[in-house]
Amino acid sequence: MKYCFYRVIVFLLCITVVLQACSYRVYVVRHAEKATEPANDPSLTTEGSQRAETLKEKLKKKKVAAIYSTNTIRTMKTCEPLAKQLNISIINYPGKPGAAFIDSVKQKRKSQLIVGHSNTVDDLVNMLTGRHILDDLPETIYDNLFVVKIYRGKRAPSFTNLKYGKRSAE
């Protein structure tokens, strides 16, 4: 009886490992709170820098293998703490992501972070899931952590909207 119990436990552990290997997550966030100056490419406010640190803490154990950011100070500063923690380089992607970028993300088949803008985060999530889930984000919202879980095979991606850091004003 005891031997049978151990076999069941080992079997369940094996199934868990296999199922985990069959999926990965893409975390999508808008850059953290931005300063007002300079108008063309501002950095983060003190609150934004704190949010970037909170993002690092939230994702540091999630096995993020790649971090993508547009080539703006605010997006780069949002993912910089995590990139330093994980000792990985930030990869720049075009401001308006297209199918080629999404395909390259999916081909990695590992957990990744993408930092975008209020008018591109919805495009990223919608393209990753293959369905319309989001519209452009309001200018005052910074606390969403969108998680798209992509499964290998024919199963449709799942979507979760988490919150992180200090609650945004609505």
PDB file of C-alpha atoms in Angstrom:
ATOM      1  CA  MET A   1       0.000   0.000   0.000  1.00  0.00           C
ATOM      2  CA  LYS A   2       2.787   2.394   0.948  1.00  0.00           C
ATOM      3  CA  TYR A   3       4.649   1.590  -2.286  1.00  0.00           C
ATOM      4  CA  CYS A   4       1.534   2.366  -4.344  1.00  0.00           C
ATOM      5  CA  PHE A   5       1.136   5.734  -2.573  1.00  0.00           C
ATOM      6  CA  TYR A   6       4.712   6.714  -3.487  1.00  0.00           C
ATOM      7  CA  ARG A   7       4.158   5.699  -7.094  1.00  0.00           C
ATOM      8  CA  VAL A   8       1.098   7.943  -7.282  1.00  0.00           C
ATOM      9  CA  ILE A   9       3.065  10.858  -5.791  1.00  0.00           C
ATOM     10  CA  VAL A  10       5.923  10.383  -8.274  1.00  0.00           C
ATOM     11  CA  PHE A  11       3.441  10.130 -11.136  1.00  0.00           C
ATOM     12  CA  LEU A  12       1.702  13.369 -10.088  1.00  0.00           C
ATOM     13  CA  LEU A  13       5.033  15.158  -9.790  1.00  0.00           C
ATOM     14  CA  CYS A  14       6.007  14.014 -13.277  1.00  0.00           C
ATOM     15  CA  ILE A  15       2.697  15.218 -14.703  1.00  0.00           C
ATOM     16  CA  THR A  16       3.175  18.593 -13.003  1.00  0.00           C
ATOM     17  CA  VAL A  17       6.652  18.987 -14.489  1.00  0.00           C
ATOM     18  CA  VAL A  18       5.432  18.041 -17.960  1.00  0.00           C
ATOM     19  CA  LEU A  19       2.479  20.428 -17.791  1.00  0.00           C
ATOM     20  CA  GLN A  20       4.685  23.300 -16.614  1.00  0.00           C
ATOM     21  CA  ALA A  21       7.059  22.640 -19.511  1.00  0.00           C
ATOM     22  CA  CYS A  22       4.103  22.885 -21.911  1.00  0.00           C
ATOM     23  CA  SER A  23       3.386  26.539 -21.194  1.00  0.00           C
ATOM     24  CA  TYR A  24       5.075  29.866 -20.559  1.00  0.00           C
ATOM     25  CA  ARG A  25       3.964  33.333 -19.567  1.00  0.00           C
ATOM     26  CA  VAL A  26       4.365  36.699 -21.216  1.00  0.00           C
ATOM     27  CA  TYR A  27       4.047  39.554 -18.725  1.00  0.00           C
ATOM     28  CA  VAL A  28       2.942  42.854 -20.268  1.00  0.00           C
ATOM     29  CA  VAL A  29       2.997  46.181 -18.425  1.00  0.00           C
ATOM     30  CA  ARG A  30       2.721  49.817 -19.244  1.00  0.00           C
ATOM     31  CA  HIS A  31       5.736  51.891 -18.243  1.00  0.00           C
ATOM     32  CA  ALA A  32       5.599  53.243 -14.696  1.00  0.00           C
ATOM     33  CA  GLU A  33       4.593  56.805 -13.784  1.00  0.00           C
ATOM     34  CA  LYS A  34       6.397  59.295 -15.996  1.00  0.00           C
ATOM     35  CA  ALA A  35       7.682  62.797 -15.315  1.00  0.00           C
ATOM     36  CA  THR A  36       6.238  65.723 -17.247  1.00  0.00           C
ATOM     37  CA  GLU A  37       9.581  67.047 -18.514  1.00  0.00           C
ATOM     38  CA  PRO A  38      11.149  66.745 -20.984  1.00  0.00           C
ATOM     39  CA  ALA A  39       7.932  66.308 -22.927  1.00  0.00           C
ATOM     40  CA  ASN A  40       9.413  64.209 -25.752  1.00  0.00           C
ATOM     41  CA  ASP A  41      11.118  61.484 -23.649  1.00  0.00           C
ATOM     42  CA  PRO A  42      10.573  61.822 -19.892  1.00  0.00           C
ATOM     43  CA  SER A  43      12.052  59.601 -17.220  1.00  0.00           C
ATOM     44  CA  LEU A  44      10.119  58.182 -14.270  1.00  0.00           C
ATOM     45  CA  THR A  45       8.827  60.032 -11.256  1.00  0.00           C
ATOM     46  CA  THR A  46       9.796  58.898  -7.759  1.00  0.00           C
ATOM     47  CA  GLU A  47       6.556  56.877  -7.689  1.00  0.00           C
ATOM     48  CA  GLY A  48       7.431  55.381 -11.067  1.00  0.00           C
ATOM     49  CA  SER A  49      10.874  54.325  -9.857  1.00  0.00           C
ATOM     50  CA  GLN A  50       9.245  52.664  -6.842  1.00  0.00           C
ATOM     51  CA  ARG A  51       6.810  50.862  -9.143  1.00  0.00           C
ATOM     52  CA  ALA A  52       9.750  49.595 -11.233  1.00  0.00           C
ATOM     53  CA  GLU A  53      11.300  48.180  -8.045  1.00  0.00           C
ATOM     54  CA  THR A  54       7.975  46.562  -7.145  1.00  0.00           C
ATOM     55  CA  LEU A  55       7.812  44.997 -10.616  1.00  0.00           C
ATOM     56  CA  LYS A  56      11.275  43.560 -10.062  1.00  0.00           C
ATOM     57  CA  GLU A  57      10.177  42.011  -6.763  1.00  0.00           C
ATOM     58  CA  LYS A  58       6.992  40.634  -8.320  1.00  0.00           C
ATOM     59  CA  LEU A  59       8.785  38.960 -11.261  1.00  0.00           C
ATOM     60  CA  LYS A  60      12.249  38.082  -9.959  1.00  0.00           C
ATOM     61  CA  LYS A  61      11.324  34.427  -9.300  1.00  0.00           C
ATOM     62  CA  LYS A  62       9.182  33.952 -12.425  1.00  0.00           C
ATOM     63  CA  LYS A  63      12.030  32.680 -14.634  1.00  0.00           C
ATOM     64  CA  VAL A  64      11.825  35.619 -17.037  1.00  0.00           C
ATOM     65  CA  ALA A  65      14.196  34.784 -19.890  1.00  0.00           C
ATOM     66  CA  ALA A  66      13.838  37.962 -21.989  1.00  0.00           C
ATOM     67  CA  ILE A  67      12.828  41.562 -21.366  1.00  0.00           C
ATOM     68  CA  TYR A  68      11.543  43.824 -24.139  1.00  0.00           C
ATOM     69  CA  SER A  69      11.132  47.589 -24.052  1.00  0.00           C
ATOM     70  CA  THR A  70      10.549  50.371 -26.521  1.00  0.00           C
ATOM     71  CA  ASN A  71      13.497  52.730 -26.857  1.00  0.00           C
ATOM     72  CA  THR A  72      12.206  55.376 -24.455  1.00  0.00           C
ATOM     73  CA  ILE A  73      13.627  56.343 -21.090  1.00  0.00           C
ATOM     74  CA  ARG A  74      10.406  55.603 -19.194  1.00  0.00           C
ATOM     75  CA  THR A  75       9.997  52.065 -20.540  1.00  0.00           C
ATOM     76  CA  MET A  76      13.682  51.237 -20.140  1.00  0.00           C
ATOM     77  CA  LYS A  77      13.681  52.540 -16.540  1.00  0.00           C
ATOM     78  CA  THR A  78      10.581  50.471 -15.776  1.00  0.00           C
ATOM     79  CA  CYS A  79      12.261  47.168 -16.619  1.00  0.00           C
ATOM     80  CA  GLU A  80      15.841  48.090 -15.702  1.00  0.00           C
ATOM     81  CA  PRO A  81      15.703  46.886 -12.053  1.00  0.00           C
ATOM     82  CA  LEU A  82      14.501  43.428 -13.127  1.00  0.00           C
ATOM     83  CA  ALA A  83      17.044  43.240 -15.946  1.00  0.00           C
ATOM     84  CA  LYS A  84      19.837  44.048 -13.482  1.00  0.00           C
ATOM     85  CA  GLN A  85      18.494  41.540 -10.928  1.00  0.00           C
ATOM     86  CA  LEU A  86      18.385  38.787 -13.569  1.00  0.00           C
ATOM     87  CA  ASN A  87      21.570  39.947 -15.312  1.00  0.00           C
ATOM     88  CA  ILE A  88      19.944  40.019 -18.748  1.00  0.00           C
ATOM     89  CA  SER A  89      19.955  42.679 -21.437  1.00  0.00           C
ATOM     90  CA  ILE A  90      16.893  44.671 -22.377  1.00  0.00           C
ATOM     91  CA  ILE A  91      15.880  44.098 -26.005  1.00  0.00           C
ATOM     92  CA  ASN A  92      14.354  47.062 -27.830  1.00  0.00           C
ATOM     93  CA  TYR A  93      11.302  46.501 -30.000  1.00  0.00           C
ATOM     94  CA  PRO A  94       9.412  48.883 -32.330  1.00  0.00           C
ATOM     95  CA  GLY A  95       6.980  51.352 -30.764  1.00  0.00           C
ATOM     96  CA  LYS A  96       4.057  49.850 -32.680  1.00  0.00           C
ATOM     97  CA  PRO A  97       4.555  46.099 -32.354  1.00  0.00           C
ATOM     98  CA  GLY A  98       3.642  43.960 -35.323  1.00  0.00           C
ATOM     99  CA  ALA A  99       3.106  40.303 -36.093  1.00  0.00           C
ATOM    100  CA  ALA A 100       6.834  39.655 -36.626  1.00  0.00           C
ATOM    101  CA  PHE A 101       7.639  40.849 -33.096  1.00  0.00           C
ATOM    102  CA  ILE A 102       4.829  38.779 -31.537  1.00  0.00           C
ATOM    103  CA  ASP A 103       5.988  35.706 -33.494  1.00  0.00           C
ATOM    104  CA  SER A 104       9.539  36.168 -32.176  1.00  0.00           C
ATOM    105  CA  VAL A 105       8.209  36.373 -28.606  1.00  0.00           C
ATOM    106  CA  LYS A 106       6.169  33.202 -29.071  1.00  0.00           C
ATOM    107  CA  GLN A 107       9.097  31.340 -30.659  1.00  0.00           C
ATOM    108  CA  LYS A 108      11.197  31.802 -27.499  1.00  0.00           C
ATOM    109  CA  ARG A 109       8.784  29.577 -25.577  1.00  0.00           C
ATOM    110  CA  LYS A 110       9.997  30.970 -22.261  1.00  0.00           C
ATOM    111  CA  SER A 111       8.583  33.490 -19.828  1.00  0.00           C
ATOM    112  CA  GLN A 112       9.186  37.087 -20.901  1.00  0.00           C
ATOM    113  CA  LEU A 113       8.376  40.680 -19.940  1.00  0.00           C
ATOM    114  CA  ILE A 114       7.255  43.342 -22.405  1.00  0.00           C
ATOM    115  CA  VAL A 115       7.023  46.992 -21.352  1.00  0.00           C
ATOM    116  CA  GLY A 116       4.920  49.245 -23.536  1.00  0.00           C
ATOM    117  CA  HIS A 117       2.748  52.343 -23.535  1.00  0.00           C
ATOM    118  CA  SER A 118      -0.909  53.148 -22.825  1.00  0.00           C
ATOM    119  CA  ASN A 119      -1.690  52.878 -26.548  1.00  0.00           C
ATOM    120  CA  THR A 120       0.345  49.728 -27.307  1.00  0.00           C
ATOM    121  CA  VAL A 121      -0.163  47.419 -24.318  1.00  0.00           C
ATOM    122  CA  ASP A 122      -3.609  46.532 -25.618  1.00  0.00           C
ATOM    123  CA  ASP A 123      -2.151  45.660 -29.038  1.00  0.00           C
ATOM    124  CA  LEU A 124       0.448  43.407 -27.409  1.00  0.00           C
ATOM    125  CA  VAL A 125      -2.080  41.538 -25.268  1.00  0.00           C
ATOM    126  CA  ASN A 126      -4.595  41.233 -28.098  1.00  0.00           C
ATOM    127  CA  MET A 127      -1.985  39.866 -30.531  1.00  0.00           C
ATOM    128  CA  LEU A 128      -0.560  37.450 -27.939  1.00  0.00           C
ATOM    129  CA  THR A 129      -4.002  36.054 -27.089  1.00  0.00           C
ATOM    130  CA  GLY A 130      -5.341  36.139 -30.633  1.00  0.00           C
ATOM    131  CA  ARG A 131      -8.511  37.920 -29.526  1.00  0.00           C
ATOM    132  CA  HIS A 132      -9.694  41.398 -28.566  1.00  0.00           C
ATOM    133  CA  ILE A 133      -9.404  41.712 -24.788  1.00  0.00           C
ATOM    134  CA  LEU A 134      -8.169  45.257 -24.165  1.00  0.00           C
ATOM    135  CA  ASP A 135      -8.519  48.754 -25.549  1.00  0.00           C
ATOM    136  CA  ASP A 136      -6.025  51.588 -25.054  1.00  0.00           C
ATOM    137  CA  LEU A 137      -5.295  52.140 -21.373  1.00  0.00           C
ATOM    138  CA  PRO A 138      -6.284  55.367 -19.614  1.00  0.00           C
ATOM    139  CA  GLU A 139      -3.409  57.818 -19.163  1.00  0.00           C
ATOM    140  CA  THR A 140      -3.683  57.608 -15.356  1.00  0.00           C
ATOM    141  CA  ILE A 141      -3.433  53.825 -14.972  1.00  0.00           C
ATOM    142  CA  TYR A 142      -0.049  52.232 -14.260  1.00  0.00           C
ATOM    143  CA  ASP A 143      -0.763  49.299 -11.933  1.00  0.00           C
ATOM    144  CA  ASN A 144      -1.825  46.570 -14.382  1.00  0.00           C
ATOM    145  CA  LEU A 145       0.288  43.465 -14.778  1.00  0.00           C
ATOM    146  CA  PHE A 146      -1.189  41.554 -17.693  1.00  0.00           C
ATOM    147  CA  VAL A 147      -0.282  37.884 -17.877  1.00  0.00           C
ATOM    148  CA  VAL A 148      -0.748  35.904 -21.058  1.00  0.00           C
ATOM    149  CA  LYS A 149      -0.156  32.198 -20.556  1.00  0.00           C
ATOM    150  CA  ILE A 150       0.695  30.506 -23.815  1.00  0.00           C
ATOM    151  CA  TYR A 151       0.347  26.765 -24.144  1.00  0.00           C
ATOM    152  CA  ARG A 152       2.202  24.576 -26.563  1.00  0.00           C
ATOM    153  CA  GLY A 153      -0.231  22.856 -28.854  1.00  0.00           C
ATOM    154  CA  LYS A 154      -3.694  23.947 -29.871  1.00  0.00           C
ATOM    155  CA  ARG A 155      -5.030  25.311 -26.580  1.00  0.00           C
ATOM    156  CA  ALA A 156      -5.865  29.036 -26.702  1.00  0.00           C
ATOM    157  CA  PRO A 157      -3.772  31.386 -24.537  1.00  0.00           C
ATOM    158  CA  SER A 158      -5.233  32.429 -21.202  1.00  0.00           C
ATOM    159  CA  PHE A 159      -5.290  35.980 -19.875  1.00  0.00           C
ATOM    160  CA  THR A 160      -5.086  37.343 -16.344  1.00  0.00           C
ATOM    161  CA  ASN A 161      -5.042  40.954 -15.179  1.00  0.00           C
ATOM    162  CA  LEU A 162      -3.121  41.346 -11.940  1.00  0.00           C
ATOM    163  CA  LYS A 163      -2.279  44.529 -10.071  1.00  0.00           C
ATOM    164  CA  TYR A 164       1.096  45.516  -8.675  1.00  0.00           C
ATOM    165  CA  GLY A 165       2.483  48.368  -6.639  1.00  0.00           C
ATOM    166  CA  LYS A 166       0.554  51.351  -5.395  1.00  0.00           C
ATOM    167  CA  ARG A 167      -2.983  51.540  -6.760  1.00  0.00           C
ATOM    168  CA  SER A 168      -3.332  53.977  -9.677  1.00  0.00           C
ATOM    169  CA  ALA A 169      -5.736  56.902  -9.535  1.00  0.00           C
ATOM    170  CA  GLU A 170      -8.788  56.154 -11.631  1.00  0.00           C
TER     171      GLU A 170
END
